C-alpha cells in the first residue's frame, strides 16, 4: 500500500503553484479540466505519490462547495492498494461505512472506491487499484472522460 | 522530496485504528504521548510515508482546538526535503509566509519548519530534513522530549 495522491482543494491553481512549483520546486506534469466533475486538476509528483491541486470551475460543484464550507485544504487522500475487492470486503466485515460499496472505474482507468469520513476519523479516503490496462502517468492526457479526481 | 507523513487529527486513536489497522491492515509501529504538545500519537507506515494519528490529551491543546473547530481530518502534511535551509531560502525569496523562518529540531531529531497555510492554498505544511543523528523509525521510542508531531 502507498499514498497514491493527495487531493488539495484550492481557490486558484495558479496561486497554489507559486508555492508547490515555483518555491518548492515540484514538477507540474499534467493539467486537465474534468468537466463532469466541475474541476480543473494540476498534478505534481512527489516521491511515489503526487499532489493533485483541485480548482472548481464554479461554486455549484463538489470542490466549490467544499471551499465555501471549509476553505482551501486537503479534500481527500488516496491510498493505492493491490486488491480493491479484498480491501472492500474487509472494510464491510468491520462495519466501516463506504460511499462506494463496489469498485468503479476512476482516474486513468484505475478501479476506485471512496470510504465515508465517518469511518476514518474524518478523512475522505479514496482507495485505488491500478489495472493492467491503466494508463501510466505519462499517458494520461486522454483520460478526462473517466477522471474522478 | 517525498511525503514524509500525514498528521490526522482524530477524537479517538482507538476508534480510528478500527479503520487504519484492523480493516485496512496497516501496521501500528509506535505510539507515544507528547506531553508538552498535549497529544497522543500513533504511527502507521504506508509505503515510503506514514500516517500519524493525533489524539489530543485535552480540549485546550492545539489538536483539541483543531478538532473543536473543524472536526477530525488532516491536520498537516509533512514533506521530507534534503536541504531545509535551501528550501526555506527559496520560500522566502518567493514571499511565501512561514511559521518557522529557520529550522528547529523536531520529531526524531529531524530539522523541521512549518509553512503558513496562507501560502499553500490552505494546507498546514511541515518541511522536514533528516539529520545524520536522526533516529530511524525503529529507534524513536526515546524521542518524546523533542517530538513536535
Ligand atoms: Co483522487
Ligand atoms: Co508532523
PDB file of C-alpha atoms and ligand atoms in Angstrom:
ATOM      1  CA  UNK A   1       0.000   0.000   0.000  1.00  0.00           C
ATOM      2  CA  UNK A   2       1.155   3.566  -0.590  1.00  0.00           C
ATOM      3  CA  UNK A   3      -0.213   7.085  -0.653  1.00  0.00           C
ATOM      4  CA  UNK A   4      -1.193   7.410  -4.308  1.00  0.00           C
ATOM      5  CA  UNK A   5      -2.184  11.067  -4.169  1.00  0.00           C
ATOM      6  CA  UNK A   6      -3.485  13.877  -2.000  1.00  0.00           C
ATOM      7  CA  UNK A   7      -6.354  15.912  -3.439  1.00  0.00           C
ATOM      8  CA  UNK A   8      -5.963  19.552  -2.351  1.00  0.00           C
ATOM      9  CA  UNK A   9      -8.895  21.929  -2.891  1.00  0.00           C
ATOM     10  CA  UNK A  10      -7.617  25.402  -3.825  1.00  0.00           C
ATOM     11  CA  UNK A  11      -9.260  28.655  -4.888  1.00  0.00           C
ATOM     12  CA  UNK A  12      -6.647  29.138  -7.587  1.00  0.00           C
ATOM     13  CA  UNK A  13      -4.237  26.605  -9.057  1.00  0.00           C
ATOM     14  CA  UNK A  14      -2.106  29.450 -10.371  1.00  0.00           C
ATOM     15  CA  UNK A  15      -1.671  30.897  -6.871  1.00  0.00           C
ATOM     16  CA  UNK A  16      -1.016  27.495  -5.329  1.00  0.00           C
ATOM     17  CA  UNK A  17       1.657  26.757  -7.951  1.00  0.00           C
ATOM     18  CA  UNK A  18       3.644  29.744  -6.664  1.00  0.00           C
ATOM     19  CA  UNK A  19       4.254  27.576  -3.606  1.00  0.00           C
ATOM     20  CA  UNK A  20       4.235  23.968  -4.832  1.00  0.00           C
ATOM     21  CA  UNK A  21       6.047  24.510  -8.138  1.00  0.00           C
ATOM     22  CA  UNK A  22       7.997  27.764  -8.068  1.00  0.00           C
ATOM     23  CA  UNK A  23       9.059  27.793  -4.422  1.00  0.00           C
ATOM     24  CA  UNK A  24       9.173  24.072  -3.521  1.00  0.00           C
ATOM     25  CA  UNK A  25      10.440  23.038  -6.944  1.00  0.00           C
ATOM     26  CA  UNK A  26       7.924  20.248  -7.653  1.00  0.00           C
ATOM     27  CA  UNK A  27       7.300  19.493 -11.306  1.00  0.00           C
ATOM     28  CA  UNK A  28       3.868  20.124 -12.820  1.00  0.00           C
ATOM     29  CA  UNK A  29       3.379  17.097 -15.068  1.00  0.00           C
ATOM     30  CA  UNK A  30      -0.223  17.395 -16.127  1.00  0.00           C
ATOM     31  CA  UNK A  31      -3.264  19.646 -16.043  1.00  0.00           C
ATOM     32  CA  UNK A  32      -6.759  18.938 -17.242  1.00  0.00           C
ATOM     33  CA  UNK A  33     -10.330  20.114 -16.873  1.00  0.00           C
ATOM     34  CA  UNK A  34     -12.713  17.356 -15.817  1.00  0.00           C
ATOM     35  CA  UNK A  35     -15.937  18.941 -16.997  1.00  0.00           C
ATOM     36  CA  UNK A  36     -18.402  16.466 -15.482  1.00  0.00           C
ATOM     37  CA  UNK A  37     -16.850  16.990 -12.027  1.00  0.00           C
ATOM     38  CA  UNK A  38     -16.564  20.748 -12.457  1.00  0.00           C
ATOM     39  CA  UNK A  39     -12.904  20.808 -11.595  1.00  0.00           C
ATOM     40  CA  UNK A  40      -9.538  21.754 -13.031  1.00  0.00           C
ATOM     41  CA  UNK A  41      -6.733  19.423 -11.907  1.00  0.00           C
ATOM     42  CA  UNK A  42      -2.964  20.023 -11.716  1.00  0.00           C
ATOM     43  CA  UNK A  43      -0.739  17.055 -10.853  1.00  0.00           C
ATOM     44  CA  UNK A  44       2.671  17.322  -9.177  1.00  0.00           C
ATOM     45  CA  UNK A  45       4.532  14.082  -8.384  1.00  0.00           C
ATOM     46  CA  UNK A  46       6.364  13.906  -5.044  1.00  0.00           C
ATOM     47  CA  UNK A  47       8.246  10.671  -4.360  1.00  0.00           C
ATOM     48  CA  UNK A  48       5.986   7.672  -5.007  1.00  0.00           C
ATOM     49  CA  UNK A  49       2.918   9.904  -4.518  1.00  0.00           C
ATOM     50  CA  UNK A  50       1.558  13.035  -6.129  1.00  0.00           C
ATOM     51  CA  UNK A  51      -0.285  16.167  -5.159  1.00  0.00           C
ATOM     52  CA  UNK A  52      -3.453  16.940  -7.105  1.00  0.00           C
ATOM     53  CA  UNK A  53      -4.480  20.573  -6.925  1.00  0.00           C
ATOM     54  CA  UNK A  54      -8.242  20.834  -7.466  1.00  0.00           C
ATOM     55  CA  UNK A  55      -9.732  24.170  -8.548  1.00  0.00           C
ATOM     56  CA  UNK A  56     -13.506  24.289  -9.048  1.00  0.00           C
ATOM     57  CA  UNK A  57     -14.890  25.567 -12.353  1.00  0.00           C
ATOM     58  CA  UNK A  58     -17.821  27.100 -10.427  1.00  0.00           C
ATOM     59  CA  UNK A  59     -19.295  27.401  -6.944  1.00  0.00           C
ATOM     60  CA  UNK A  60     -22.011  24.775  -7.539  1.00  0.00           C
ATOM     61  CA  UNK A  61     -19.548  21.885  -7.856  1.00  0.00           C
ATOM     62  CA  UNK A  62     -18.337  19.380  -5.225  1.00  0.00           C
ATOM     63  CA  UNK A  63     -14.993  21.145  -4.776  1.00  0.00           C
ATOM     64  CA  UNK A  64     -16.655  24.586  -4.971  1.00  0.00           C
ATOM     65  CA  UNK A  65     -18.985  23.616  -2.119  1.00  0.00           C
ATOM     66  CA  UNK A  66     -16.083  22.192  -0.108  1.00  0.00           C
ATOM     67  CA  UNK A  67     -14.196  25.503  -0.474  1.00  0.00           C
ATOM     68  CA  UNK A  68     -17.261  27.551   0.502  1.00  0.00           C
ATOM     69  CA  UNK A  69     -17.725  25.453   3.641  1.00  0.00           C
ATOM     70  CA  UNK A  70     -14.172  24.787   4.826  1.00  0.00           C
ATOM     71  CA  UNK A  71     -11.809  26.904   2.767  1.00  0.00           C
ATOM     72  CA  UNK A  72      -8.807  25.535   0.936  1.00  0.00           C
ATOM     73  CA  UNK A  73      -7.120  22.406   2.200  1.00  0.00           C
ATOM     74  CA  UNK A  74      -6.850  18.648   1.838  1.00  0.00           C
ATOM     75  CA  UNK A  75     -10.000  17.364   0.113  1.00  0.00           C
ATOM     76  CA  UNK A  76      -9.167  13.642   0.137  1.00  0.00           C
ATOM     77  CA  UNK A  77      -6.298  11.195   0.389  1.00  0.00           C
ATOM     78  CA  UNK A  78      -5.977   8.272  -1.987  1.00  0.00           C
ATOM     79  CA  UNK A  79      -4.315   5.020  -0.928  1.00  0.00           C
ATOM     80  CA  UNK A  80      -3.138   2.690  -3.684  1.00  0.00           C
ATOM     81  CA  UNK A  81      -3.989  -0.960  -2.970  1.00  0.00           C
ATOM     82  CA  UNK A  82      -3.271  -4.208  -4.834  1.00  0.00           C
ATOM     83  CA  UNK A  83      -6.692  -5.847  -4.484  1.00  0.00           C
ATOM     84  CA  UNK A  84      -9.542  -3.380  -4.006  1.00  0.00           C
ATOM     85  CA  UNK A  85     -12.269  -6.078  -3.829  1.00  0.00           C
ATOM     86  CA  UNK A  86     -10.442  -7.779  -0.955  1.00  0.00           C
ATOM     87  CA  UNK A  87      -9.955  -4.488   0.906  1.00  0.00           C
ATOM     88  CA  UNK A  88     -13.638  -3.546   0.487  1.00  0.00           C
ATOM     89  CA  UNK A  89     -14.651  -6.964   1.840  1.00  0.00           C
ATOM     90  CA  UNK A  90     -12.517  -6.406   4.937  1.00  0.00           C
ATOM     91  CA  UNK A  91     -13.959  -2.910   5.417  1.00  0.00           C
ATOM     92  CA  UNK A  92     -17.535  -4.250   5.147  1.00  0.00           C
ATOM     93  CA  UNK A  93     -16.754  -7.067   7.584  1.00  0.00           C
ATOM     94  CA  UNK A  94     -15.528  -4.405  10.043  1.00  0.00           C
ATOM     95  CA  UNK A  95     -18.654  -2.282   9.572  1.00  0.00           C
ATOM     96  CA  UNK A  96     -16.746   0.649   8.051  1.00  0.00           C
ATOM     97  CA  UNK A  97     -19.245   2.878   6.164  1.00  0.00           C
ATOM     98  CA  UNK A  98     -18.494   3.139   2.442  1.00  0.00           C
ATOM     99  CA  UNK A  99     -19.508   5.684  -0.189  1.00  0.00           C
ATOM    100  CA  UNK A 100     -18.879   3.117  -2.936  1.00  0.00           C
ATOM    101  CA  UNK A 101     -19.531  -0.449  -1.848  1.00  0.00           C
ATOM    102  CA  UNK A 102     -18.024  -1.829  -5.017  1.00  0.00           C
ATOM    103  CA  UNK A 103     -15.144  -0.701  -7.233  1.00  0.00           C
ATOM    104  CA  UNK A 104     -15.875   1.660 -10.090  1.00  0.00           C
ATOM    105  CA  UNK A 105     -13.658   2.919 -12.879  1.00  0.00           C
ATOM    106  CA  UNK A 106     -11.916   6.156 -11.926  1.00  0.00           C
ATOM    107  CA  UNK A 107      -8.958   8.265 -12.976  1.00  0.00           C
ATOM    108  CA  UNK A 108      -6.632   6.758 -15.578  1.00  0.00           C
ATOM    109  CA  UNK A 109      -8.652   3.540 -15.805  1.00  0.00           C
ATOM    110  CA  UNK A 110      -7.976   2.621 -12.161  1.00  0.00           C
ATOM    111  CA  UNK A 111     -10.586   0.915 -10.015  1.00  0.00           C
ATOM    112  CA  UNK A 112     -11.579   3.247  -7.176  1.00  0.00           C
ATOM    113  CA  UNK A 113     -13.920   3.357  -4.179  1.00  0.00           C
ATOM    114  CA  UNK A 114     -14.439   6.037  -1.542  1.00  0.00           C
ATOM    115  CA  UNK A 115     -14.753   5.344   2.184  1.00  0.00           C
ATOM    116  CA  UNK A 116     -17.088   7.561   4.219  1.00  0.00           C
ATOM    117  CA  UNK A 117     -15.264  10.036   6.511  1.00  0.00           C
ATOM    118  CA  UNK A 118     -17.431   8.777   9.415  1.00  0.00           C
ATOM    119  CA  UNK A 119     -15.370   5.587   9.379  1.00  0.00           C
ATOM    120  CA  UNK A 120     -11.907   7.092   9.017  1.00  0.00           C
ATOM    121  CA  UNK A 121     -11.692   9.715  11.757  1.00  0.00           C
ATOM    122  CA  UNK A 122     -12.992  12.459   9.444  1.00  0.00           C
ATOM    123  CA  UNK A 123     -10.828  11.962   6.355  1.00  0.00           C
ATOM    124  CA  UNK A 124     -12.335  11.343   2.918  1.00  0.00           C
ATOM    125  CA  UNK A 125     -10.317   8.285   1.825  1.00  0.00           C
ATOM    126  CA  UNK A 126     -10.202   7.055  -1.765  1.00  0.00           C
ATOM    127  CA  UNK A 127      -8.880   3.555  -2.450  1.00  0.00           C
ATOM    128  CA  UNK A 128      -7.432   2.908  -5.871  1.00  0.00           C
ATOM    129  CA  UNK A 129      -6.166  -0.178  -7.686  1.00  0.00           C
ATOM    130  CA  UNK A 130      -4.175   0.034 -10.901  1.00  0.00           C
ATOM    131  CA  UNK A 131      -5.463  -2.263 -13.615  1.00  0.00           C
ATOM    132  CA  UNK A 132      -3.357  -3.900 -16.345  1.00  0.00           C
ATOM    133  CA  UNK A 133      -4.934  -1.510 -18.818  1.00  0.00           C
ATOM    134  CA  UNK A 134      -4.479   1.519 -16.519  1.00  0.00           C
ATOM    135  CA  UNK A 135      -2.644   4.333 -18.232  1.00  0.00           C
ATOM    136  CA  UNK A 136       0.716   5.345 -16.856  1.00  0.00           C
ATOM    137  CA  UNK A 137       1.030   8.863 -15.571  1.00  0.00           C
ATOM    138  CA  UNK A 138       2.774   9.967 -18.767  1.00  0.00           C
ATOM    139  CA  UNK A 139      -0.070   8.675 -20.937  1.00  0.00           C
ATOM    140  CA  UNK A 140      -2.994  10.028 -19.015  1.00  0.00           C
ATOM    141  CA  UNK A 141      -3.803  13.079 -21.078  1.00  0.00           C
ATOM    142  CA  UNK A 142      -6.735  11.381 -22.809  1.00  0.00           C
ATOM    143  CA  UNK A 143      -8.345  10.057 -19.644  1.00  0.00           C
ATOM    144  CA  UNK A 144     -10.513  13.070 -18.889  1.00  0.00           C
ATOM    145  CA  UNK A 145     -13.762  11.233 -19.626  1.00  0.00           C
ATOM    146  CA  UNK A 146     -13.343   8.869 -16.676  1.00  0.00           C
ATOM    147  CA  UNK A 147     -11.354  11.087 -14.358  1.00  0.00           C
ATOM    148  CA  UNK A 148     -12.900  11.292 -10.910  1.00  0.00           C
ATOM    149  CA  UNK A 149     -10.124  13.262  -9.168  1.00  0.00           C
TER     150      UNK A 149
ATOM    151  CA  UNK B   1      11.296  15.057  -1.932  1.00  0.00           C
ATOM    152  CA  UNK B   2       8.607  12.725  -0.606  1.00  0.00           C
ATOM    153  CA  UNK B   3       5.559  12.802   1.623  1.00  0.00           C
ATOM    154  CA  UNK B   4       7.123  12.004   4.989  1.00  0.00           C
ATOM    155  CA  UNK B   5       3.888  11.807   6.947  1.00  0.00           C
ATOM    156  CA  UNK B   6       0.284  12.972   7.171  1.00  0.00           C
ATOM    157  CA  UNK B   7      -0.869  14.212  10.570  1.00  0.00           C
ATOM    158  CA  UNK B   8      -4.514  13.219  11.088  1.00  0.00           C
ATOM    159  CA  UNK B   9      -6.422  14.770  13.997  1.00  0.00           C
ATOM    160  CA  UNK B  10      -8.839  12.230  15.499  1.00  0.00           C
ATOM    161  CA  UNK B  11     -11.161  12.196  18.515  1.00  0.00           C
ATOM    162  CA  UNK B  12     -10.032   8.682  19.384  1.00  0.00           C
ATOM    163  CA  UNK B  13      -6.987   6.772  18.172  1.00  0.00           C
ATOM    164  CA  UNK B  14      -8.630   3.538  19.257  1.00  0.00           C
ATOM    165  CA  UNK B  15     -11.661   4.187  17.030  1.00  0.00           C
ATOM    166  CA  UNK B  16      -9.514   5.314  14.106  1.00  0.00           C
ATOM    167  CA  UNK B  17      -7.388   2.153  14.375  1.00  0.00           C
ATOM    168  CA  UNK B  18     -10.504   0.072  13.653  1.00  0.00           C
ATOM    169  CA  UNK B  19     -10.202   1.502  10.137  1.00  0.00           C
ATOM    170  CA  UNK B  20      -6.487   2.101   9.551  1.00  0.00           C
ATOM    171  CA  UNK B  21      -5.139  -1.011  11.296  1.00  0.00           C
ATOM    172  CA  UNK B  22      -7.857  -3.634  11.618  1.00  0.00           C
ATOM    173  CA  UNK B  23      -9.725  -3.003   8.371  1.00  0.00           C
ATOM    174  CA  UNK B  24      -7.004  -1.605   6.074  1.00  0.00           C
ATOM    175  CA  UNK B  25      -4.281  -3.796   7.529  1.00  0.00           C
ATOM    176  CA  UNK B  26      -1.662  -1.113   8.187  1.00  0.00           C
ATOM    177  CA  UNK B  27       0.849  -1.856  10.916  1.00  0.00           C
ATOM    178  CA  UNK B  28       0.922   0.244  14.072  1.00  0.00           C
ATOM    179  CA  UNK B  29       4.643   0.627  14.737  1.00  0.00           C
ATOM    180  CA  UNK B  30       4.742   3.164  17.510  1.00  0.00           C
ATOM    181  CA  UNK B  31       2.614   5.124  19.950  1.00  0.00           C
ATOM    182  CA  UNK B  32       3.651   7.827  22.347  1.00  0.00           C
ATOM    183  CA  UNK B  33       2.275  10.675  24.417  1.00  0.00           C
ATOM    184  CA  UNK B  34       3.960  14.012  23.699  1.00  0.00           C
ATOM    185  CA  UNK B  35       3.049  15.771  26.909  1.00  0.00           C
ATOM    186  CA  UNK B  36       4.263  19.267  26.017  1.00  0.00           C
ATOM    187  CA  UNK B  37       2.107  19.224  22.853  1.00  0.00           C
ATOM    188  CA  UNK B  38      -0.861  17.668  24.592  1.00  0.00           C
ATOM    189  CA  UNK B  39      -1.171  14.891  22.097  1.00  0.00           C
ATOM    190  CA  UNK B  40      -1.072  11.126  21.817  1.00  0.00           C
ATOM    191  CA  UNK B  41       0.485   9.909  18.567  1.00  0.00           C
ATOM    192  CA  UNK B  42       0.075   6.586  16.721  1.00  0.00           C
ATOM    193  CA  UNK B  43       2.275   5.944  13.681  1.00  0.00           C
ATOM    194  CA  UNK B  44       1.359   3.649  10.804  1.00  0.00           C
ATOM    195  CA  UNK B  45       3.810   3.369   7.891  1.00  0.00           C
ATOM    196  CA  UNK B  46       2.327   3.275   4.381  1.00  0.00           C
ATOM    197  CA  UNK B  47       4.834   2.918   1.538  1.00  0.00           C
ATOM    198  CA  UNK B  48       7.624   5.486   1.927  1.00  0.00           C
ATOM    199  CA  UNK B  49       5.308   7.647   4.086  1.00  0.00           C
ATOM    200  CA  UNK B  50       3.399   7.179   7.301  1.00  0.00           C
ATOM    201  CA  UNK B  51       0.122   8.209   8.832  1.00  0.00           C
ATOM    202  CA  UNK B  52       0.306   9.874  12.242  1.00  0.00           C
ATOM    203  CA  UNK B  53      -2.947   9.721  14.169  1.00  0.00           C
ATOM    204  CA  UNK B  54      -3.082  12.631  16.626  1.00  0.00           C
ATOM    205  CA  UNK B  55      -5.464  12.451  19.593  1.00  0.00           C
ATOM    206  CA  UNK B  56      -5.487  15.411  21.977  1.00  0.00           C
ATOM    207  CA  UNK B  57      -4.950  14.820  25.688  1.00  0.00           C
ATOM    208  CA  UNK B  58      -7.385  17.661  26.416  1.00  0.00           C
ATOM    209  CA  UNK B  59      -9.535  20.302  24.716  1.00  0.00           C
ATOM    210  CA  UNK B  60      -7.099  23.169  25.448  1.00  0.00           C
ATOM    211  CA  UNK B  61      -4.361  21.805  23.189  1.00  0.00           C
ATOM    212  CA  UNK B  62      -3.517  22.627  19.547  1.00  0.00           C
ATOM    213  CA  UNK B  63      -5.090  19.419  18.232  1.00  0.00           C
ATOM    214  CA  UNK B  64      -8.018  19.710  20.665  1.00  0.00           C
ATOM    215  CA  UNK B  65      -8.765  23.207  19.339  1.00  0.00           C
ATOM    216  CA  UNK B  66      -8.449  21.989  15.748  1.00  0.00           C
ATOM    217  CA  UNK B  67     -10.993  19.221  16.442  1.00  0.00           C
ATOM    218  CA  UNK B  68     -13.408  21.619  18.137  1.00  0.00           C
ATOM    219  CA  UNK B  69     -13.255  23.993  15.173  1.00  0.00           C
ATOM    220  CA  UNK B  70     -13.121  21.647  12.179  1.00  0.00           C
ATOM    221  CA  UNK B  71     -13.748  18.104  13.395  1.00  0.00           C
ATOM    222  CA  UNK B  72     -11.470  15.189  12.610  1.00  0.00           C
ATOM    223  CA  UNK B  73      -9.368  15.242   9.468  1.00  0.00           C
ATOM    224  CA  UNK B  74      -5.942  16.014   8.054  1.00  0.00           C
ATOM    225  CA  UNK B  75      -4.112  18.362  10.408  1.00  0.00           C
ATOM    226  CA  UNK B  76      -0.903  18.789   8.402  1.00  0.00           C
ATOM    227  CA  UNK B  77       1.199  17.200   5.714  1.00  0.00           C
ATOM    228  CA  UNK B  78       4.954  16.810   6.083  1.00  0.00           C
ATOM    229  CA  UNK B  79       7.265  16.831   3.084  1.00  0.00           C
ATOM    230  CA  UNK B  80      10.723  15.365   3.549  1.00  0.00           C
ATOM    231  CA  UNK B  81      13.432  17.510   1.928  1.00  0.00           C
ATOM    232  CA  UNK B  82      17.200  17.099   1.590  1.00  0.00           C
ATOM    233  CA  UNK B  83      18.250  20.672   2.406  1.00  0.00           C
ATOM    234  CA  UNK B  84      15.758  22.550   4.562  1.00  0.00           C
ATOM    235  CA  UNK B  85      17.828  25.770   4.717  1.00  0.00           C
ATOM    236  CA  UNK B  86      17.885  25.946   0.922  1.00  0.00           C
ATOM    237  CA  UNK B  87      14.138  25.303   0.655  1.00  0.00           C
ATOM    238  CA  UNK B  88      13.363  27.994   3.262  1.00  0.00           C
ATOM    239  CA  UNK B  89      15.533  30.462   1.339  1.00  0.00           C
ATOM    240  CA  UNK B  90      13.561  29.775  -1.832  1.00  0.00           C
ATOM    241  CA  UNK B  91      10.258  30.160   0.007  1.00  0.00           C
ATOM    242  CA  UNK B  92      11.377  33.492   1.497  1.00  0.00           C
ATOM    243  CA  UNK B  93      12.557  34.715  -1.895  1.00  0.00           C
ATOM    244  CA  UNK B  94       9.073  33.901  -3.258  1.00  0.00           C
ATOM    245  CA  UNK B  95       7.353  35.723  -0.402  1.00  0.00           C
ATOM    246  CA  UNK B  96       5.718  32.559   0.990  1.00  0.00           C
ATOM    247  CA  UNK B  97       4.647  33.221   4.624  1.00  0.00           C
ATOM    248  CA  UNK B  98       6.397  30.940   7.120  1.00  0.00           C
ATOM    249  CA  UNK B  99       5.537  29.911  10.671  1.00  0.00           C
ATOM    250  CA  UNK B 100       9.175  28.997  11.320  1.00  0.00           C
ATOM    251  CA  UNK B 101      11.635  31.095   9.349  1.00  0.00           C
ATOM    252  CA  UNK B 102      14.520  28.898  10.352  1.00  0.00           C
ATOM    253  CA  UNK B 103      14.843  25.162  11.010  1.00  0.00           C
ATOM    254  CA  UNK B 104      14.277  23.855  14.520  1.00  0.00           C
ATOM    255  CA  UNK B 105      14.737  20.400  15.969  1.00  0.00           C
ATOM    256  CA  UNK B 106      11.564  18.333  15.724  1.00  0.00           C
ATOM    257  CA  UNK B 107      10.459  14.728  15.874  1.00  0.00           C
ATOM    258  CA  UNK B 108      13.193  12.086  15.943  1.00  0.00           C
ATOM    259  CA  UNK B 109      15.953  14.711  15.807  1.00  0.00           C
ATOM    260  CA  UNK B 110      14.907  15.952  12.365  1.00  0.00           C
ATOM    261  CA  UNK B 111      15.129  19.594  11.387  1.00  0.00           C
ATOM    262  CA  UNK B 112      11.633  20.937  10.759  1.00  0.00           C
ATOM    263  CA  UNK B 113       9.865  24.162   9.777  1.00  0.00           C
ATOM    264  CA  UNK B 114       6.187  24.904   9.203  1.00  0.00           C
ATOM    265  CA  UNK B 115       4.837  26.955   6.288  1.00  0.00           C
ATOM    266  CA  UNK B 116       1.777  29.128   6.917  1.00  0.00           C
ATOM    267  CA  UNK B 117      -1.435  27.788   5.298  1.00  0.00           C
ATOM    268  CA  UNK B 118      -1.968  31.229   3.710  1.00  0.00           C
ATOM    269  CA  UNK B 119       0.886  30.432   1.354  1.00  0.00           C
ATOM    270  CA  UNK B 120      -0.040  26.868   0.455  1.00  0.00           C
ATOM    271  CA  UNK B 121      -3.692  27.032  -0.603  1.00  0.00           C
ATOM    272  CA  UNK B 122      -4.891  26.347   2.938  1.00  0.00           C
ATOM    273  CA  UNK B 123      -2.762  23.342   3.921  1.00  0.00           C
ATOM    274  CA  UNK B 124      -0.540  23.375   7.004  1.00  0.00           C
ATOM    275  CA  UNK B 125       2.739  22.129   5.501  1.00  0.00           C
ATOM    276  CA  UNK B 126       5.651  20.886   7.611  1.00  0.00           C
ATOM    277  CA  UNK B 127       9.071  20.538   5.969  1.00  0.00           C
ATOM    278  CA  UNK B 128      11.448  18.041   7.492  1.00  0.00           C
ATOM    279  CA  UNK B 129      15.093  17.150   6.913  1.00  0.00           C
ATOM    280  CA  UNK B 130      16.674  14.019   8.350  1.00  0.00           C
ATOM    281  CA  UNK B 131      19.977  14.661  10.086  1.00  0.00           C
ATOM    282  CA  UNK B 132      22.865  12.201  10.366  1.00  0.00           C
ATOM    283  CA  UNK B 133      21.987  11.745  14.013  1.00  0.00           C
ATOM    284  CA  UNK B 134      18.249  11.427  13.294  1.00  0.00           C
ATOM    285  CA  UNK B 135      16.827   8.265  14.800  1.00  0.00           C
ATOM    286  CA  UNK B 136      15.407   5.648  12.472  1.00  0.00           C
ATOM    287  CA  UNK B 137      11.733   4.869  12.870  1.00  0.00           C
ATOM    288  CA  UNK B 138      12.507   1.727  14.858  1.00  0.00           C
ATOM    289  CA  UNK B 139      14.641   3.628  17.354  1.00  0.00           C
ATOM    290  CA  UNK B 140      12.379   6.562  18.019  1.00  0.00           C
ATOM    291  CA  UNK B 141      10.809   5.437  21.268  1.00  0.00           C
ATOM    292  CA  UNK B 142      13.001   7.738  23.332  1.00  0.00           C
ATOM    293  CA  UNK B 143      12.400  10.867  21.235  1.00  0.00           C
ATOM    294  CA  UNK B 144       9.287  12.082  23.052  1.00  0.00           C
ATOM    295  CA  UNK B 145      11.055  15.104  24.540  1.00  0.00           C
ATOM    296  CA  UNK B 146      11.633  16.708  21.143  1.00  0.00           C
ATOM    297  CA  UNK B 147       8.638  15.329  19.270  1.00  0.00           C
ATOM    298  CA  UNK B 148       6.617  18.074  17.627  1.00  0.00           C
ATOM    299  CA  UNK B 149       4.185  15.878  15.655  1.00  0.00           C
TER     300      UNK B 149
HETATM  301 CO1  LIG C   1      -8.398  11.311  -6.047  1.00  0.00          CO
HETATM  302 CO1  LIG C   2       4.305  16.285  11.668  1.00  0.00          CO
END
